[in-house]
Amino acid sequence: QVLLVESGGGSVQAGGSLRLSCEASGYTDAYFYMAWFRQAPGKEREGVASIDGDGTTYYADSVKGRFTISRDNPKDILSLQMNSLKPEDSGMYYCAAVIAFGLRSPLSESNYRFWGHGTQVTVSS
């Protein structure tokens, strides 16, 4: 079993920045896809960014150029640097992980097995 714990959420004004972190514990593997998803009230959960075991990154079009996903493998920590935040970036952000190789849809929720409980991000205009 893998435990994922998010931190770093909060409230910020539009144009500001936040950095989210996710610490993984339990069994982890180099072939870990790790990802960030978010869910706004009344909306479906959507993939924001993902990173595979080789460090290849994937981003939703809505966050490209503003968000950066990274991972520290020895420490099993996943990060999401969010810059130029917009009100539409608000929502609960979840860390997710799966032991896999060659996912065709790295931002698809159905691929991920392990989930954190989420951290709230609120961006005000």
PDB file of C-alpha atoms in Angstrom:
ATOM      1  CA  GLN A   1       0.000   0.000   0.000  1.00  0.00           C
ATOM      2  CA  VAL A   2       1.231   3.474  -0.889  1.00  0.00           C
ATOM      3  CA  LEU A   3       0.305   6.473   1.220  1.00  0.00           C
ATOM      4  CA  LEU A   4       0.224   9.900  -0.410  1.00  0.00           C
ATOM      5  CA  VAL A   5       0.042  13.072   1.664  1.00  0.00           C
ATOM      6  CA  GLU A   6      -0.387  16.473   0.043  1.00  0.00           C
ATOM      7  CA  SER A   7       0.580  19.835   1.502  1.00  0.00           C
ATOM      8  CA  GLY A   8       1.035  23.416   0.368  1.00  0.00           C
ATOM      9  CA  GLY A   9      -2.459  24.473  -0.581  1.00  0.00           C
ATOM     10  CA  GLY A  10      -3.881  27.816   0.421  1.00  0.00           C
ATOM     11  CA  SER A  11      -5.424  31.045  -0.752  1.00  0.00           C
ATOM     12  CA  VAL A  12      -3.772  33.449  -3.154  1.00  0.00           C
ATOM     13  CA  GLN A  13      -4.759  36.316  -5.404  1.00  0.00           C
ATOM     14  CA  ALA A  14      -4.828  35.950  -9.157  1.00  0.00           C
ATOM     15  CA  GLY A  15      -1.352  36.185 -10.609  1.00  0.00           C
ATOM     16  CA  GLY A  16       0.222  34.716  -7.512  1.00  0.00           C
ATOM     17  CA  SER A  17       2.048  31.448  -6.961  1.00  0.00           C
ATOM     18  CA  LEU A  18       1.745  28.349  -4.823  1.00  0.00           C
ATOM     19  CA  ARG A  19       3.818  25.216  -4.487  1.00  0.00           C
ATOM     20  CA  LEU A  20       2.191  21.902  -3.688  1.00  0.00           C
ATOM     21  CA  SER A  21       4.036  18.899  -2.354  1.00  0.00           C
ATOM     22  CA  CYS A  22       3.114  15.237  -2.089  1.00  0.00           C
ATOM     23  CA  GLU A  23       5.070  12.806   0.009  1.00  0.00           C
ATOM     24  CA  ALA A  24       4.810   9.133  -0.861  1.00  0.00           C
ATOM     25  CA  SER A  25       5.468   6.349   1.616  1.00  0.00           C
ATOM     26  CA  GLY A  26       5.043   2.606   1.655  1.00  0.00           C
ATOM     27  CA  TYR A  27       6.115   0.681  -1.402  1.00  0.00           C
ATOM     28  CA  THR A  28       7.333   2.949  -4.163  1.00  0.00           C
ATOM     29  CA  ASP A  29       8.982   2.113  -7.417  1.00  0.00           C
ATOM     30  CA  ALA A  30      11.019   3.890 -10.026  1.00  0.00           C
ATOM     31  CA  TYR A  31       8.279   3.049 -12.524  1.00  0.00           C
ATOM     32  CA  PHE A  32       5.888   5.282 -10.734  1.00  0.00           C
ATOM     33  CA  TYR A  33       3.716   7.633 -12.646  1.00  0.00           C
ATOM     34  CA  MET A  34       2.847  10.425 -10.274  1.00  0.00           C
ATOM     35  CA  ALA A  35       0.320  13.085 -11.078  1.00  0.00           C
ATOM     36  CA  TRP A  36      -1.721  15.997  -9.859  1.00  0.00           C
ATOM     37  CA  PHE A  37      -5.445  16.160 -10.410  1.00  0.00           C
ATOM     38  CA  ARG A  38      -7.899  18.853  -9.384  1.00  0.00           C
ATOM     39  CA  GLN A  39     -11.597  19.105  -8.849  1.00  0.00           C
ATOM     40  CA  ALA A  40     -13.637  22.268  -8.648  1.00  0.00           C
ATOM     41  CA  PRO A  41     -17.096  22.280  -7.038  1.00  0.00           C
ATOM     42  CA  GLY A  42     -19.654  20.838  -9.413  1.00  0.00           C
ATOM     43  CA  LYS A  43     -17.044  19.702 -11.903  1.00  0.00           C
ATOM     44  CA  GLU A  44     -15.351  16.429 -12.677  1.00  0.00           C
ATOM     45  CA  ARG A  45     -11.835  15.735 -11.516  1.00  0.00           C
ATOM     46  CA  GLU A  46      -9.297  16.569 -14.208  1.00  0.00           C
ATOM     47  CA  GLY A  47      -5.660  15.761 -14.751  1.00  0.00           C
ATOM     48  CA  VAL A  48      -3.332  18.727 -14.344  1.00  0.00           C
ATOM     49  CA  ALA A  49       0.181  17.332 -14.703  1.00  0.00           C
ATOM     50  CA  SER A  50       1.956  13.999 -14.625  1.00  0.00           C
ATOM     51  CA  ILE A  51       5.514  12.743 -14.539  1.00  0.00           C
ATOM     52  CA  ASP A  52       6.759   9.262 -15.310  1.00  0.00           C
ATOM     53  CA  GLY A  53       9.667   7.293 -13.902  1.00  0.00           C
ATOM     54  CA  ASP A  54      12.061   8.704 -16.490  1.00  0.00           C
ATOM     55  CA  GLY A  55      11.111  12.285 -15.694  1.00  0.00           C
ATOM     56  CA  THR A  56       8.987  12.892 -18.771  1.00  0.00           C
ATOM     57  CA  THR A  57       6.257  15.382 -17.989  1.00  0.00           C
ATOM     58  CA  TYR A  58       2.732  15.840 -19.283  1.00  0.00           C
ATOM     59  CA  TYR A  59       0.492  18.859 -18.801  1.00  0.00           C
ATOM     60  CA  ALA A  60      -3.080  19.822 -19.400  1.00  0.00           C
ATOM     61  CA  ASP A  61      -3.321  22.570 -22.008  1.00  0.00           C
ATOM     62  CA  SER A  62      -4.866  24.910 -19.458  1.00  0.00           C
ATOM     63  CA  VAL A  63      -1.726  24.925 -17.286  1.00  0.00           C
ATOM     64  CA  LYS A  64       1.089  24.653 -19.818  1.00  0.00           C
ATOM     65  CA  GLY A  65       3.679  27.355 -19.303  1.00  0.00           C
ATOM     66  CA  ARG A  66       2.356  28.173 -15.835  1.00  0.00           C
ATOM     67  CA  PHE A  67       2.691  24.946 -13.842  1.00  0.00           C
ATOM     68  CA  THR A  68       5.765  22.772 -13.399  1.00  0.00           C
ATOM     69  CA  ILE A  69       5.692  19.240 -12.033  1.00  0.00           C
ATOM     70  CA  SER A  70       8.808  17.666 -10.573  1.00  0.00           C
ATOM     71  CA  ARG A  71       9.792  14.728  -8.413  1.00  0.00           C
ATOM     72  CA  ASP A  72      12.598  13.961  -6.007  1.00  0.00           C
ATOM     73  CA  ASN A  73      12.943  10.221  -6.348  1.00  0.00           C
ATOM     74  CA  PRO A  74      15.231   9.487  -3.407  1.00  0.00           C
ATOM     75  CA  LYS A  75      12.799  11.293  -1.139  1.00  0.00           C
ATOM     76  CA  ASP A  76       9.652  10.186  -2.969  1.00  0.00           C
ATOM     77  CA  ILE A  77       8.360  13.739  -3.044  1.00  0.00           C
ATOM     78  CA  LEU A  78       6.256  15.120  -5.876  1.00  0.00           C
ATOM     79  CA  SER A  79       5.919  18.871  -6.332  1.00  0.00           C
ATOM     80  CA  LEU A  80       3.766  21.194  -8.388  1.00  0.00           C
ATOM     81  CA  GLN A  81       4.918  24.776  -8.819  1.00  0.00           C
ATOM     82  CA  MET A  82       1.967  26.891  -9.849  1.00  0.00           C
ATOM     83  CA  ASN A  83       2.604  30.377 -11.204  1.00  0.00           C
ATOM     84  CA  SER A  84       0.348  33.028 -12.722  1.00  0.00           C
ATOM     85  CA  LEU A  85      -2.607  31.476 -10.959  1.00  0.00           C
ATOM     86  CA  LYS A  86      -6.112  32.192 -12.202  1.00  0.00           C
ATOM     87  CA  PRO A  87      -9.452  31.917 -10.384  1.00  0.00           C
ATOM     88  CA  GLU A  88     -10.294  28.936 -12.586  1.00  0.00           C
ATOM     89  CA  ASP A  89      -7.326  27.085 -11.057  1.00  0.00           C
ATOM     90  CA  SER A  90      -9.217  26.905  -7.762  1.00  0.00           C
ATOM     91  CA  GLY A  91     -10.198  23.498  -6.476  1.00  0.00           C
ATOM     92  CA  MET A  92      -9.117  20.519  -4.452  1.00  0.00           C
ATOM     93  CA  TYR A  93      -5.791  19.228  -5.705  1.00  0.00           C
ATOM     94  CA  TYR A  94      -5.028  15.538  -5.403  1.00  0.00           C
ATOM     95  CA  CYS A  95      -1.793  13.628  -5.710  1.00  0.00           C
ATOM     96  CA  ALA A  96      -2.038  10.264  -7.442  1.00  0.00           C
ATOM     97  CA  ALA A  97       0.344   7.455  -8.326  1.00  0.00           C
ATOM     98  CA  VAL A  98       0.482   4.144 -10.121  1.00  0.00           C
ATOM     99  CA  ILE A  99       3.180   1.605 -10.881  1.00  0.00           C
ATOM    100  CA  ALA A 100       3.113   1.519 -14.645  1.00  0.00           C
ATOM    101  CA  PHE A 101       5.148   1.853 -17.773  1.00  0.00           C
ATOM    102  CA  GLY A 102       4.126   3.503 -21.027  1.00  0.00           C
ATOM    103  CA  LEU A 103       0.730   4.890 -20.117  1.00  0.00           C
ATOM    104  CA  ARG A 104      -1.118   6.117 -23.183  1.00  0.00           C
ATOM    105  CA  SER A 105      -3.079   8.686 -21.199  1.00  0.00           C
ATOM    106  CA  PRO A 106      -0.947   9.873 -18.300  1.00  0.00           C
ATOM    107  CA  LEU A 107      -3.577  12.445 -17.299  1.00  0.00           C
ATOM    108  CA  SER A 108      -6.474  10.029 -17.205  1.00  0.00           C
ATOM    109  CA  GLU A 109      -7.915   9.511 -13.746  1.00  0.00           C
ATOM    110  CA  SER A 110      -8.768   5.884 -14.395  1.00  0.00           C
ATOM    111  CA  ASN A 111      -5.078   4.961 -14.703  1.00  0.00           C
ATOM    112  CA  TYR A 112      -4.203   5.822 -11.133  1.00  0.00           C
ATOM    113  CA  ARG A 113      -4.451   3.449  -8.214  1.00  0.00           C
ATOM    114  CA  PHE A 114      -3.221   5.424  -5.224  1.00  0.00           C
ATOM    115  CA  TRP A 115      -4.689   8.766  -4.154  1.00  0.00           C
ATOM    116  CA  GLY A 116      -4.068  11.363  -1.492  1.00  0.00           C
ATOM    117  CA  HIS A 117      -6.838  13.142   0.394  1.00  0.00           C
ATOM    118  CA  GLY A 118      -6.256  16.449  -1.330  1.00  0.00           C
ATOM    119  CA  THR A 119      -5.254  20.002  -0.522  1.00  0.00           C
ATOM    120  CA  GLN A 120      -7.401  23.059  -1.244  1.00  0.00           C
ATOM    121  CA  VAL A 121      -6.271  25.818  -3.585  1.00  0.00           C
ATOM    122  CA  THR A 122      -8.299  29.018  -3.769  1.00  0.00           C
ATOM    123  CA  VAL A 123      -7.436  31.794  -6.201  1.00  0.00           C
ATOM    124  CA  SER A 124      -9.319  35.039  -5.814  1.00  0.00           C
ATOM    125  CA  SER A 125      -9.762  37.644  -8.517  1.00  0.00           C
TER     126      SER A 125
END
